[in-house]
PDB file of C-alpha atoms in Angstrom:
ATOM      1  CA  VAL A   1      10.026  10.685   8.941  1.00 91.00           C
ATOM      2  CA  LEU A   2      13.458  11.979   7.026  1.00 91.00           C
ATOM      3  CA  VAL A   3      13.221  13.747   3.880  1.00 93.00           C
ATOM      4  CA  ALA A   4      16.227  14.388   1.632  1.00 89.00           C
ATOM      5  CA  ASP A   5      16.099  15.950  -1.870  1.00 85.00           C
ATOM      6  CA  GLN A   6      14.826  13.441  -3.723  1.00 90.00           C
ATOM      7  CA  LEU A   7      14.561  10.572  -1.292  1.00 93.00           C
ATOM      8  CA  VAL A   8      12.370  10.137   1.792  1.00 95.00           C
ATOM      9  CA  TYR A   9      12.674   8.051   4.939  1.00 95.00           C
ATOM     10  CA  CYS A  10      10.953   6.600   8.077  1.00 93.00           C
ATOM     11  CA  LEU A  11      12.912   5.806  11.355  1.00 93.00           C
ATOM     12  CA  SER A  12      11.339   3.797  13.986  1.00 91.00           C
ATOM     13  CA  LEU A  13      11.189   6.004  17.385  1.00 90.00           C
ATOM     14  CA  GLU A  14      11.316   3.078  19.587  1.00 92.00           C
ATOM     15  CA  ASN A  15      14.573   1.505  18.461  1.00 94.00           C
ATOM     16  CA  GLY A  16      15.960   4.060  15.831  1.00 91.00           C
ATOM     17  CA  GLU A  17      15.468   1.677  12.989  1.00 92.00           C
ATOM     18  CA  SER A  18      14.489   1.914   9.221  1.00 93.00           C
ATOM     19  CA  ALA A  19      10.363   1.680   9.469  1.00 93.00           C
ATOM     20  CA  TRP A  20      10.796   0.396   5.784  1.00 93.00           C
ATOM     21  CA  GLU A  21      13.019  -1.927   3.649  1.00 91.00           C
ATOM     22  CA  ASN A  22      13.884   0.729   1.510  1.00 93.00           C
ATOM     23  CA  PRO A  23      14.411   4.593   1.089  1.00 94.00           C
ATOM     24  CA  LEU A  24      11.310   6.043  -0.762  1.00 95.00           C
ATOM     25  CA  SER A  25      12.990   7.123  -4.164  1.00 95.00           C
ATOM     26  CA  LEU A  26      11.049  10.530  -5.476  1.00 93.00           C
ATOM     27  CA  SER A  27      13.434  11.190  -8.507  1.00 91.00           C
ATOM     28  CA  GLN A  28      10.859   9.924 -10.830  1.00 91.00           C
ATOM     29  CA  ILE A  29       8.501  12.910  -9.774  1.00 90.00           C
ATOM     30  CA  GLY A  30      10.487  15.493  -8.708  1.00 89.00           C
ATOM     31  CA  ARG A  31      12.468  17.325  -6.122  1.00 92.00           C
ATOM     32  CA  VAL A  32      10.593  18.306  -2.777  1.00 93.00           C
ATOM     33  CA  VAL A  33      10.101  22.354  -2.226  1.00 92.00           C
ATOM     34  CA  GLY A  34       9.141  23.413   1.103  1.00 90.00           C
ATOM     35  CA  ARG A  35       7.883  21.402   4.084  1.00 93.00           C
ATOM     36  CA  GLY A  36       5.703  18.125   4.620  1.00 94.00           C
ATOM     37  CA  VAL A  37       2.674  17.388   7.053  1.00 96.00           C
ATOM     38  CA  ARG A  38       1.552  14.575   9.215  1.00 95.00           C
ATOM     39  CA  ASN A  39      -1.985  13.873   8.910  1.00 97.00           C
ATOM     40  CA  GLY A  40      -2.957  10.727  10.226  1.00 96.00           C
ATOM     41  CA  ASN A  41      -0.536   7.648   8.837  1.00 95.00           C
ATOM     42  CA  ARG A  42      -0.229  10.227   5.990  1.00 97.00           C
ATOM     43  CA  TYR A  43       2.783  12.763   5.253  1.00 96.00           C
ATOM     44  CA  TYR A  44       2.093  15.116   2.031  1.00 97.00           C
ATOM     45  CA  LEU A  45       4.953  16.840   0.636  1.00 96.00           C
ATOM     46  CA  PRO A  46       5.010  19.368  -2.016  1.00 95.00           C
ATOM     47  CA  MET A  47       7.057  18.602  -5.216  1.00 94.00           C
ATOM     48  CA  THR A  48       9.105  21.033  -8.331  1.00 92.00           C
ATOM     49  CA  ASN A  49       6.099  19.449 -10.369  1.00 91.00           C
ATOM     50  CA  GLN A  50       3.569  20.941  -8.734  1.00 93.00           C
ATOM     51  CA  GLU A  51       2.335  18.368  -6.917  1.00 95.00           C
ATOM     52  CA  ILE A  52       1.700  17.236  -3.520  1.00 96.00           C
ATOM     53  CA  ILE A  53       2.175  13.269  -2.782  1.00 96.00           C
ATOM     54  CA  ALA A  54       0.592  11.540   0.083  1.00 97.00           C
ATOM     55  CA  ILE A  55       2.658   8.932   1.328  1.00 97.00           C
ATOM     56  CA  ASP A  56       1.716   5.466   3.931  1.00 97.00           C
ATOM     57  CA  ILE A  57       3.830   6.364   6.466  1.00 94.00           C
ATOM     58  CA  ASP A  58       3.098   2.547   7.407  1.00 93.00           C
ATOM     59  CA  LYS A  59       4.208   0.647   4.214  1.00 94.00           C
ATOM     60  CA  GLY A  60       6.100   3.561   2.894  1.00 94.00           C
ATOM     61  CA  THR A  61       4.495   3.881  -0.639  1.00 95.00           C
ATOM     62  CA  ILE A  62       2.874   6.833  -2.407  1.00 96.00           C
ATOM     63  CA  VAL A  63      -1.053   6.282  -2.078  1.00 97.00           C
ATOM     64  CA  ASP A  64      -2.181   9.743  -3.922  1.00 97.00           C
ATOM     65  CA  ARG A  65      -0.450  12.686  -6.112  1.00 96.00           C
ATOM     66  CA  MET A  66      -2.750  15.725  -6.292  1.00 96.00           C
ATOM     67  CA  GLN A  67      -1.977  18.533  -9.098  1.00 95.00           C
ATOM     68  CA  VAL A  68      -1.774  22.341  -7.251  1.00 91.00           C
ATOM     69  CA  GLN A  69      -1.759  25.999  -9.197  1.00 82.00           C
TER      70      GLN A  69
END
């Protein structure tokens, strides 16, 4: 998983090609702030809007959003 300011990419370890059809855009949510953490097939990213988003690594979709204080 590669994280840019407002895009998330996933590359295959086998061949280096994109594992998702398209990068995941986060422009409607905010900007990434801090480091992400992987747990199983989920990747958690902290966002500037005080949320942590959970991304399904297999599908390249946001599966949960959690408000933090």
